[in-house]
Amino acid sequence: MRDGNSPSAGEDAATTEATAPEAAPATAGEPGAVQVIVGTDRTRIVLSGEVDADLGPELQEATSEAEQRGLPIEVDAHHVTFMDSSGVAFLARLSIRSEHRVRLLRVPPTVRFLLEVTRIGELLDVVDEDDAAPFEPVDPPA
């Protein structure tokens, strides 16, 4: 009996393995994303997916844009599925460069753990819910 993973007649296992495309790991996560939304009274940075070294340029650009605005900064981490030292460094950089204390909103358990272990959480205001006034973007999305 042959299943979908067995070599067909005339093929051997070595040939099949050598030509088969590399499978993605079963635990592959969602690619990370960074979005900067400038509001009337604050800048919101929305992080999602895997916040890792692949997002380095986007995280640097978000830091620069938020810093140039000079408004209070809040980071919405609700949709972050993974964060490595690149994300921790981003949060530390924001907190050091901002004129205002940075608020970190809706922090998932994996990120909360990193904040505690690295003590970066001491540099930020960690808020479980977005209890601020409604966020009003300067230029609402079309």
PDB file of C-alpha atoms in Angstrom:
ATOM      1  CA  MET A   1       0.000   0.000   0.000  1.00  0.00           C
ATOM      2  CA  ARG A   2       1.280   3.482  -0.868  1.00  0.00           C
ATOM      3  CA  ASP A   3       0.349   6.790   0.769  1.00  0.00           C
ATOM      4  CA  GLY A   4       0.965  10.346  -0.478  1.00  0.00           C
ATOM      5  CA  ASN A   5       4.411  10.390   1.119  1.00  0.00           C
ATOM      6  CA  SER A   6       5.611   7.117  -0.348  1.00  0.00           C
ATOM      7  CA  PRO A   7       7.722   7.119  -3.526  1.00  0.00           C
ATOM      8  CA  SER A   8       5.811   6.108  -6.650  1.00  0.00           C
ATOM      9  CA  ALA A   9       6.758   3.037  -8.607  1.00  0.00           C
ATOM     10  CA  GLY A  10      10.249   3.485 -10.032  1.00  0.00           C
ATOM     11  CA  GLU A  11      11.235   6.161  -7.476  1.00  0.00           C
ATOM     12  CA  ASP A  12      13.330   5.491  -4.428  1.00  0.00           C
ATOM     13  CA  ALA A  13      13.140   7.421  -1.169  1.00  0.00           C
ATOM     14  CA  ALA A  14      16.514   9.148  -1.692  1.00  0.00           C
ATOM     15  CA  THR A  15      15.389  10.618  -5.018  1.00  0.00           C
ATOM     16  CA  THR A  16      12.126  11.838  -3.549  1.00  0.00           C
ATOM     17  CA  GLU A  17      13.824  13.525  -0.584  1.00  0.00           C
ATOM     18  CA  ALA A  18      16.429  15.234  -2.740  1.00  0.00           C
ATOM     19  CA  THR A  19      13.853  16.794  -5.077  1.00  0.00           C
ATOM     20  CA  ALA A  20      11.070  17.536  -2.603  1.00  0.00           C
ATOM     21  CA  PRO A  21      10.680  21.208  -1.711  1.00  0.00           C
ATOM     22  CA  GLU A  22      11.727  22.129   1.789  1.00  0.00           C
ATOM     23  CA  ALA A  23       8.719  22.013   4.084  1.00  0.00           C
ATOM     24  CA  ALA A  24       7.941  24.929   6.356  1.00  0.00           C
ATOM     25  CA  PRO A  25       8.158  24.149  10.053  1.00  0.00           C
ATOM     26  CA  ALA A  26       4.831  23.217  11.606  1.00  0.00           C
ATOM     27  CA  THR A  27       5.192  26.117  14.043  1.00  0.00           C
ATOM     28  CA  ALA A  28       5.924  28.798  11.446  1.00  0.00           C
ATOM     29  CA  GLY A  29       4.404  32.032  12.704  1.00  0.00           C
ATOM     30  CA  GLU A  30       2.807  35.008  11.113  1.00  0.00           C
ATOM     31  CA  PRO A  31       5.273  37.464   9.547  1.00  0.00           C
ATOM     32  CA  GLY A  32       5.708  40.587  11.597  1.00  0.00           C
ATOM     33  CA  ALA A  33       4.360  43.995  10.714  1.00  0.00           C
ATOM     34  CA  VAL A  34       4.742  47.537  12.020  1.00  0.00           C
ATOM     35  CA  GLN A  35       2.251  50.312  11.392  1.00  0.00           C
ATOM     36  CA  VAL A  36       2.622  53.917  12.565  1.00  0.00           C
ATOM     37  CA  ILE A  37      -0.583  55.897  12.951  1.00  0.00           C
ATOM     38  CA  VAL A  38      -0.242  59.575  13.795  1.00  0.00           C
ATOM     39  CA  GLY A  39      -3.124  60.925  15.822  1.00  0.00           C
ATOM     40  CA  THR A  40      -4.142  64.390  16.839  1.00  0.00           C
ATOM     41  CA  ASP A  41      -2.629  64.022  20.311  1.00  0.00           C
ATOM     42  CA  ARG A  42      -0.393  60.918  20.172  1.00  0.00           C
ATOM     43  CA  THR A  43       1.386  58.480  17.882  1.00  0.00           C
ATOM     44  CA  ARG A  44       0.333  54.840  17.930  1.00  0.00           C
ATOM     45  CA  ILE A  45       2.642  52.084  16.722  1.00  0.00           C
ATOM     46  CA  VAL A  46       0.826  48.827  16.055  1.00  0.00           C
ATOM     47  CA  LEU A  47       2.923  45.658  16.138  1.00  0.00           C
ATOM     48  CA  SER A  48       1.673  42.304  14.910  1.00  0.00           C
ATOM     49  CA  GLY A  49       2.956  38.818  14.165  1.00  0.00           C
ATOM     50  CA  GLU A  50       6.579  37.926  14.851  1.00  0.00           C
ATOM     51  CA  VAL A  51       8.595  40.941  15.994  1.00  0.00           C
ATOM     52  CA  ASP A  52      12.145  39.829  15.279  1.00  0.00           C
ATOM     53  CA  ALA A  53      15.307  40.806  13.402  1.00  0.00           C
ATOM     54  CA  ASP A  54      13.467  40.616  10.066  1.00  0.00           C
ATOM     55  CA  LEU A  55      11.536  43.726  11.140  1.00  0.00           C
ATOM     56  CA  GLY A  56      14.689  45.679  12.038  1.00  0.00           C
ATOM     57  CA  PRO A  57      14.422  48.330   9.287  1.00  0.00           C
ATOM     58  CA  GLU A  58      10.687  48.821   9.886  1.00  0.00           C
ATOM     59  CA  LEU A  59      11.200  49.158  13.648  1.00  0.00           C
ATOM     60  CA  GLN A  60      13.957  51.733  13.086  1.00  0.00           C
ATOM     61  CA  GLU A  61      11.755  53.680  10.686  1.00  0.00           C
ATOM     62  CA  ALA A  62       8.851  53.619  13.165  1.00  0.00           C
ATOM     63  CA  THR A  63      11.151  54.906  15.917  1.00  0.00           C
ATOM     64  CA  SER A  64      12.355  57.771  13.714  1.00  0.00           C
ATOM     65  CA  GLU A  65       8.860  58.744  12.602  1.00  0.00           C
ATOM     66  CA  ALA A  66       7.457  58.695  16.146  1.00  0.00           C
ATOM     67  CA  GLU A  67      10.450  60.631  17.466  1.00  0.00           C
ATOM     68  CA  GLN A  68      10.084  63.338  14.791  1.00  0.00           C
ATOM     69  CA  ARG A  69       6.418  63.894  15.717  1.00  0.00           C
ATOM     70  CA  GLY A  70       7.268  64.639  19.350  1.00  0.00           C
ATOM     71  CA  LEU A  71       3.870  63.388  20.528  1.00  0.00           C
ATOM     72  CA  PRO A  72       3.288  60.846  23.297  1.00  0.00           C
ATOM     73  CA  ILE A  73       3.809  57.327  21.945  1.00  0.00           C
ATOM     74  CA  GLU A  74       1.763  54.228  22.553  1.00  0.00           C
ATOM     75  CA  VAL A  75       2.569  50.779  21.235  1.00  0.00           C
ATOM     76  CA  ASP A  76      -0.284  48.345  20.664  1.00  0.00           C
ATOM     77  CA  ALA A  77       1.137  44.834  21.069  1.00  0.00           C
ATOM     78  CA  HIS A  78      -2.166  42.957  21.108  1.00  0.00           C
ATOM     79  CA  HIS A  79      -1.434  40.944  17.946  1.00  0.00           C
ATOM     80  CA  VAL A  80       2.227  40.092  18.653  1.00  0.00           C
ATOM     81  CA  THR A  81       2.761  36.329  18.496  1.00  0.00           C
ATOM     82  CA  PHE A  82       6.528  36.301  19.113  1.00  0.00           C
ATOM     83  CA  MET A  83       9.176  38.819  20.116  1.00  0.00           C
ATOM     84  CA  ASP A  84      12.943  38.480  20.294  1.00  0.00           C
ATOM     85  CA  SER A  85      15.674  40.876  21.411  1.00  0.00           C
ATOM     86  CA  SER A  86      15.024  43.099  18.373  1.00  0.00           C
ATOM     87  CA  GLY A  87      11.568  43.904  19.721  1.00  0.00           C
ATOM     88  CA  VAL A  88      12.883  44.450  23.237  1.00  0.00           C
ATOM     89  CA  ALA A  89      15.569  46.789  21.884  1.00  0.00           C
ATOM     90  CA  PHE A  90      12.912  48.673  19.910  1.00  0.00           C
ATOM     91  CA  LEU A  91      10.842  49.251  23.059  1.00  0.00           C
ATOM     92  CA  ALA A  92      13.926  50.342  25.007  1.00  0.00           C
ATOM     93  CA  ARG A  93      14.974  52.724  22.208  1.00  0.00           C
ATOM     94  CA  LEU A  94      11.492  54.266  22.095  1.00  0.00           C
ATOM     95  CA  SER A  95      11.397  54.758  25.856  1.00  0.00           C
ATOM     96  CA  ILE A  96      14.815  56.410  25.936  1.00  0.00           C
ATOM     97  CA  ARG A  97      14.254  58.719  22.966  1.00  0.00           C
ATOM     98  CA  SER A  98      10.691  59.817  23.679  1.00  0.00           C
ATOM     99  CA  GLU A  99      10.042  63.058  25.551  1.00  0.00           C
ATOM    100  CA  HIS A 100       7.021  61.324  27.110  1.00  0.00           C
ATOM    101  CA  ARG A 101       6.675  58.010  28.900  1.00  0.00           C
ATOM    102  CA  VAL A 102       5.770  55.328  26.338  1.00  0.00           C
ATOM    103  CA  ARG A 103       2.565  53.354  26.893  1.00  0.00           C
ATOM    104  CA  LEU A 104       2.494  49.686  25.915  1.00  0.00           C
ATOM    105  CA  LEU A 105      -1.078  48.534  25.314  1.00  0.00           C
ATOM    106  CA  ARG A 106      -2.723  45.101  25.545  1.00  0.00           C
ATOM    107  CA  VAL A 107       0.452  43.103  26.101  1.00  0.00           C
ATOM    108  CA  PRO A 108       0.251  39.351  25.375  1.00  0.00           C
ATOM    109  CA  PRO A 109       1.798  36.939  27.932  1.00  0.00           C
ATOM    110  CA  THR A 110       4.875  36.176  25.803  1.00  0.00           C
ATOM    111  CA  VAL A 111       5.782  39.860  25.574  1.00  0.00           C
ATOM    112  CA  ARG A 112       4.930  40.495  29.230  1.00  0.00           C
ATOM    113  CA  PHE A 113       7.407  37.751  30.183  1.00  0.00           C
ATOM    114  CA  LEU A 114      10.179  39.462  28.180  1.00  0.00           C
ATOM    115  CA  LEU A 115       9.398  42.798  29.810  1.00  0.00           C
ATOM    116  CA  GLU A 116       9.767  41.240  33.254  1.00  0.00           C
ATOM    117  CA  VAL A 117      12.924  39.248  32.500  1.00  0.00           C
ATOM    118  CA  THR A 118      14.720  42.147  30.812  1.00  0.00           C
ATOM    119  CA  ARG A 119      13.231  44.752  33.182  1.00  0.00           C
ATOM    120  CA  ILE A 120      12.395  46.918  30.166  1.00  0.00           C
ATOM    121  CA  GLY A 121       8.869  47.020  31.543  1.00  0.00           C
ATOM    122  CA  GLU A 122      10.139  49.451  34.181  1.00  0.00           C
ATOM    123  CA  LEU A 123      10.786  52.006  31.412  1.00  0.00           C
ATOM    124  CA  LEU A 124       7.247  51.776  30.011  1.00  0.00           C
ATOM    125  CA  ASP A 125       3.688  52.163  31.230  1.00  0.00           C
ATOM    126  CA  VAL A 126       2.173  48.741  30.611  1.00  0.00           C
ATOM    127  CA  VAL A 127      -1.602  49.058  30.184  1.00  0.00           C
ATOM    128  CA  ASP A 128      -3.857  46.020  29.960  1.00  0.00           C
ATOM    129  CA  GLU A 129      -6.611  47.795  28.069  1.00  0.00           C
ATOM    130  CA  ASP A 130      -6.657  50.853  25.866  1.00  0.00           C
ATOM    131  CA  ASP A 131      -8.388  53.117  28.397  1.00  0.00           C
ATOM    132  CA  ALA A 132      -7.440  56.389  26.741  1.00  0.00           C
ATOM    133  CA  ALA A 133      -9.763  58.627  24.795  1.00  0.00           C
ATOM    134  CA  PRO A 134     -10.663  57.272  21.353  1.00  0.00           C
ATOM    135  CA  PHE A 135      -7.732  57.392  18.997  1.00  0.00           C
ATOM    136  CA  GLU A 136      -8.282  59.874  16.189  1.00  0.00           C
ATOM    137  CA  PRO A 137      -5.826  59.565  13.296  1.00  0.00           C
ATOM    138  CA  VAL A 138      -4.760  62.806  11.635  1.00  0.00           C
ATOM    139  CA  ASP A 139      -5.422  61.288   8.213  1.00  0.00           C
ATOM    140  CA  PRO A 140      -8.033  58.531   8.578  1.00  0.00           C
ATOM    141  CA  PRO A 141      -7.387  55.502   6.349  1.00  0.00           C
ATOM    142  CA  ALA A 142      -9.286  55.604   3.048  1.00  0.00           C
TER     143      ALA A 142
END
